[in-house]
Amino acid sequence: MHTPLADQIRPSTLDDVVGQRQLLAAGKPLRRIIESGKIPNMIFYGPSGVGKTTVARIIADSTSMTLHKLNGTSASTADIRDVVAEVGTFSGMNGILLYLDEIQYFNKKQQQLLLEYMENGQITLIASTTENPYFAVYNALISRSTVFEFKPVPPEELERAVARGFRCMEQQLGETIHLSDGVCGWIARGCGGDVRKAMNTVELIVLSGEHTENGIVISDELAQELTQRSNMRYDRDNDQHYDLLSALQKSIRGSDENAALHYTARLLAANDLLSVCRRLLVIAAEDVGLAYPQAIVITKACVDSALQLGLPEARIPIAEAVVLLATSPKSNSAYEAINRAMADVEEYGAPDFPRHLQNKHFDGAEAAVRGQHYRYPHDYPNHYVRQQYLPDILKDKVYYQFGENRQEQAAAAYREKILREDQT
């Protein structure tokens, strides 16, 4: 059976692990915990291929506890009960270390089965997840664990792992591999900090290399083509998807068109055109808003064009919308105003309308004041007349505050003018 390259070169010591210096360097928290020999319940959180499973295995190998490994995608409640059944037996007398990969796939009942044994120390849990544990893991389990976040591996460190991968492939195939100068760096930069992806790419590139009398020749062009094809996908349901969309919106909000174009390109490279379109429409209303009201009209036109064109041509109107929004003046005044109004609806419900706004013209016998008494603004100068529009309980509320941009200040000046003239 073929063993993937990533498993063949999996580190056996902490010093061999690439990346995660913030956790594993000398004196860092996780390193100290592991070296103490007293392993608490832990949850490793981070993207795929950054060393969570590797570090958990190194910890397991360093203890005298009985090790059990389960995967949340395939383990059942019966599997958990089998682990728990060893508590108090001869095989579990030194404690049981359960390594649970992909814990986010366990339901609440499955996670609760472990709590009692975690509390009394009979089971030590090391769980890993690619999703935010504060959303994906049961709160009671998190409260009994320490969460460590694993980061994508920096390219300069990942490049060392890529070089090791090529050396391992040479030994495995018994052939010399001739690499162009930029191959290792290209793979390291193109794999998004994912060691497993990088190793899979190394294996794919070697198998696709040109076989000559002197060995296997790997060109920069081959590395670029296969790295791009194998590594530009991502799971639209995981944290990376939402991180990309968040980074896009925050870059536009911060008026950095270059960063916004970068994150847009990453989303489009993953063929996620729909998410980009939806987020740009939100940004036009939330972050540009009334500072440039035409922005949402232009963005909608760009989005419609992109959806009709499809990729790759869709990138052109999308880029136009991104640059427009990033370089436009910004205002979130309408966004803040509707949030304040929604908060009052949540608090006060649906109080009665002022009588003169109701869509009825006759009062019942019980009415203290008869007649609608609505004043038609178009019958007055500047098409304005003072009257109450909000319900009585909210009549003095102010939800909208004019922004400081030129567009809203012009509207504020007009409002002040008609109010002043209404008093004369």
GROMACS .gro file of N, CA and C in nm, residues 272-333:
model
  186
  272ASP      N    1  -1.484   3.108  -0.665
  272ASP     CA    2  -1.591   3.148  -0.574
  272ASP      C    3  -1.645   3.285  -0.613
  273LEU      N    4  -1.697   3.295  -0.733
  273LEU     CA    5  -1.745   3.423  -0.785
  273LEU      C    6  -1.867   3.471  -0.708
  274LEU      N    7  -1.957   3.381  -0.673
  274LEU     CA    8  -2.083   3.422  -0.608
  274LEU      C    9  -2.057   3.489  -0.474
  275SER      N   10  -1.966   3.434  -0.394
  275SER     CA   11  -1.936   3.494  -0.263
  275SER      C   12  -1.878   3.634  -0.280
  276VAL      N   13  -1.792   3.653  -0.379
  276VAL     CA   14  -1.735   3.785  -0.405
  276VAL      C   15  -1.846   3.884  -0.440
  277CYS      N   16  -1.936   3.844  -0.528
  277CYS     CA   17  -2.044   3.933  -0.572
  277CYS      C   18  -2.132   3.975  -0.455
  278ARG      N   19  -2.170   3.878  -0.373
  278ARG     CA   20  -2.257   3.910  -0.260
  278ARG      C   21  -2.187   4.002  -0.162
  279ARG      N   22  -2.059   3.977  -0.136
  279ARG     CA   23  -1.988   4.059  -0.038
  279ARG      C   24  -1.968   4.202  -0.090
  280LEU      N   25  -1.943   4.219  -0.219
  280LEU     CA   26  -1.924   4.354  -0.274
  280LEU      C   27  -2.052   4.436  -0.263
  281LEU      N   28  -2.167   4.373  -0.282
  281LEU     CA   29  -2.294   4.444  -0.266
  281LEU      C   30  -2.314   4.488  -0.122
  282VAL      N   31  -2.277   4.403  -0.028
  282VAL     CA   32  -2.285   4.440   0.114
  282VAL      C   33  -2.194   4.558   0.144
  283ILE      N   34  -2.072   4.552   0.093
  283ILE     CA   35  -1.974   4.658   0.119
  283ILE      C   36  -2.022   4.792   0.064
  284ALA      N   37  -2.080   4.789  -0.056
  284ALA     CA   38  -2.129   4.913  -0.117
  284ALA      C   39  -2.230   4.982  -0.029
  285ALA      N   40  -2.317   4.903   0.037
  285ALA     CA   41  -2.420   4.962   0.122
  285ALA      C   42  -2.369   4.992   0.262
  286GLU      N   43  -2.288   4.901   0.318
  286GLU     CA   44  -2.246   4.915   0.458
  286GLU      C   45  -2.131   5.013   0.476
  287ASP      N   46  -2.032   5.009   0.389
  287ASP     CA   47  -1.908   5.083   0.413
  287ASP      C   48  -1.893   5.209   0.329
  288VAL      N   49  -1.948   5.211   0.209
  288VAL     CA   50  -1.946   5.333   0.127
  288VAL      C   51  -2.073   5.413   0.151
  289GLY      N   52  -2.185   5.344   0.141
  289GLY     CA   53  -2.312   5.402   0.183
  289GLY      C   54  -2.343   5.536   0.122
  290LEU      N   55  -2.388   5.627   0.207
  290LEU     CA   56  -2.437   5.757   0.160
  290LEU      C   57  -2.325   5.854   0.126
  291ALA      N   58  -2.200   5.815   0.152
  291ALA     CA   59  -2.090   5.902   0.110
  291ALA      C   60  -2.081   5.906  -0.042
  292TYR      N   61  -2.125   5.800  -0.108
  292TYR     CA   62  -2.129   5.795  -0.254
  292TYR      C   63  -2.241   5.698  -0.293
  293PRO      N   64  -2.367   5.745  -0.290
  293PRO     CA   65  -2.482   5.656  -0.311
  293PRO      C   66  -2.480   5.582  -0.444
  294GLN      N   67  -2.412   5.636  -0.544
  294GLN     CA   68  -2.408   5.570  -0.675
  294GLN      C   69  -2.320   5.445  -0.672
  295ALA      N   70  -2.241   5.428  -0.567
  295ALA     CA   71  -2.150   5.314  -0.562
  295ALA      C   72  -2.226   5.182  -0.569
  296ILE      N   73  -2.340   5.172  -0.502
  296ILE     CA   74  -2.414   5.046  -0.503
  296ILE      C   75  -2.475   5.020  -0.641
  297VAL      N   76  -2.511   5.128  -0.711
  297VAL     CA   77  -2.566   5.112  -0.847
  297VAL      C   78  -2.458   5.059  -0.941
  298ILE      N   79  -2.341   5.118  -0.933
  298ILE     CA   80  -2.230   5.075  -1.019
  298ILE      C   81  -2.186   4.933  -0.982
  299THR      N   82  -2.179   4.905  -0.850
  299THR     CA   83  -2.140   4.772  -0.806
  299THR      C   84  -2.239   4.667  -0.855
  300LYS      N   85  -2.368   4.699  -0.848
  300LYS     CA   86  -2.471   4.605  -0.897
  300LYS      C   87  -2.453   4.580  -1.045
  301ALA      N   88  -2.422   4.684  -1.121
  301ALA     CA   89  -2.399   4.666  -1.265
  301ALA      C   90  -2.277   4.577  -1.290
  302CYS      N   91  -2.171   4.598  -1.212
  302CYS     CA   92  -2.050   4.515  -1.226
  302CYS      C   93  -2.078   4.370  -1.189
  303VAL      N   94  -2.154   4.350  -1.082
  303VAL     CA   95  -2.188   4.214  -1.038
  303VAL      C   96  -2.273   4.145  -1.144
  304ASP      N   97  -2.373   4.215  -1.197
  304ASP     CA   98  -2.458   4.155  -1.302
  304ASP      C   99  -2.374   4.116  -1.423
  305SER      N  100  -2.283   4.204  -1.461
  305SER     CA  101  -2.196   4.175  -1.576
  305SER      C  102  -2.109   4.052  -1.548
  306ALA      N  103  -2.054   4.045  -1.426
  306ALA     CA  104  -1.967   3.933  -1.391
  306ALA      C  105  -2.042   3.801  -1.394
  307LEU      N  106  -2.163   3.801  -1.342
  307LEU     CA  107  -2.241   3.677  -1.339
  307LEU      C  108  -2.283   3.634  -1.480
  308GLN      N  109  -2.306   3.730  -1.568
  308GLN     CA  110  -2.341   3.695  -1.706
  308GLN      C  111  -2.218   3.648  -1.784
  309LEU      N  112  -2.103   3.707  -1.756
  309LEU     CA  113  -1.981   3.670  -1.827
  309LEU      C  114  -1.924   3.537  -1.779
  310GLY      N  115  -1.927   3.515  -1.647
  310GLY     CA  116  -1.860   3.399  -1.590
  310GLY      C  117  -1.709   3.418  -1.593
  311LEU      N  118  -1.640   3.333  -1.518
  311LEU     CA  119  -1.493   3.338  -1.516
  311LEU      C  120  -1.435   3.278  -1.642
  312PRO      N  121  -1.322   3.325  -1.693
  312PRO     CA  122  -1.232   3.421  -1.628
  312PRO      C  123  -1.265   3.568  -1.655
  313GLU      N  124  -1.353   3.597  -1.755
  313GLU     CA  125  -1.377   3.737  -1.789
  313GLU      C  126  -1.443   3.815  -1.675
  314ALA      N  127  -1.515   3.744  -1.587
  314ALA     CA  128  -1.584   3.810  -1.476
  314ALA      C  129  -1.488   3.888  -1.387
  315ARG      N  130  -1.361   3.851  -1.389
  315ARG     CA  131  -1.265   3.919  -1.303
  315ARG      C  132  -1.254   4.068  -1.336
  316ILE      N  133  -1.286   4.106  -1.461
  316ILE     CA  134  -1.266   4.245  -1.503
  316ILE      C  135  -1.369   4.338  -1.438
  317PRO      N  136  -1.502   4.314  -1.453
  317PRO     CA  137  -1.596   4.401  -1.382
  317PRO      C  138  -1.586   4.389  -1.230
  318ILE      N  139  -1.548   4.271  -1.181
  318ILE     CA  140  -1.529   4.256  -1.036
  318ILE      C  141  -1.415   4.347  -0.989
  319ALA      N  142  -1.305   4.349  -1.063
  319ALA     CA  143  -1.194   4.436  -1.027
  319ALA      C  144  -1.236   4.582  -1.030
  320GLU      N  145  -1.318   4.619  -1.126
  320GLU     CA  146  -1.367   4.757  -1.135
  320GLU      C  147  -1.445   4.795  -1.009
  321ALA      N  148  -1.533   4.704  -0.965
  321ALA     CA  149  -1.612   4.730  -0.844
  321ALA      C  150  -1.523   4.738  -0.721
  322VAL      N  151  -1.425   4.648  -0.710
  322VAL     CA  152  -1.335   4.647  -0.594
  322VAL      C  153  -1.258   4.778  -0.584
  323VAL      N  154  -1.199   4.822  -0.695
  323VAL     CA  155  -1.121   4.945  -0.693
  323VAL      C  156  -1.210   5.065  -0.665
  324LEU      N  157  -1.328   5.068  -0.726
  324LEU     CA  158  -1.422   5.178  -0.701
  324LEU      C  159  -1.455   5.188  -0.553
  325LEU      N  160  -1.492   5.077  -0.492
  325LEU     CA  161  -1.532   5.078  -0.351
  325LEU      C  162  -1.417   5.114  -0.259
  326ALA      N  163  -1.298   5.061  -0.289
  326ALA     CA  164  -1.182   5.089  -0.204
  326ALA      C  165  -1.140   5.234  -0.209
  327THR      N  166  -1.157   5.299  -0.324
  327THR     CA  167  -1.112   5.437  -0.340
  327THR      C  168  -1.223   5.539  -0.317
  328SER      N  169  -1.344   5.493  -0.288
  328SER     CA  170  -1.455   5.585  -0.263
  328SER      C  171  -1.450   5.639  -0.121
  329PRO      N  172  -1.513   5.756  -0.097
  329PRO     CA  173  -1.529   5.802   0.041
  329PRO      C  174  -1.617   5.702   0.117
  330LYS      N  175  -1.603   5.697   0.248
  330LYS     CA  176  -1.670   5.596   0.327
  330LYS      C  177  -1.768   5.658   0.426
  331SER      N  178  -1.879   5.588   0.446
  331SER     CA  179  -1.975   5.626   0.550
  331SER      C  180  -2.056   5.503   0.589
  332ASN      N  181  -2.068   5.480   0.718
  332ASN     CA  182  -2.153   5.371   0.766
  332ASN      C  183  -2.274   5.426   0.840
  333SER      N  184  -2.311   5.551   0.810
  333SER     CA  185  -2.419   5.617   0.883
  333SER      C  186  -2.552   5.544   0.865
   0.00000   0.00000   0.00000
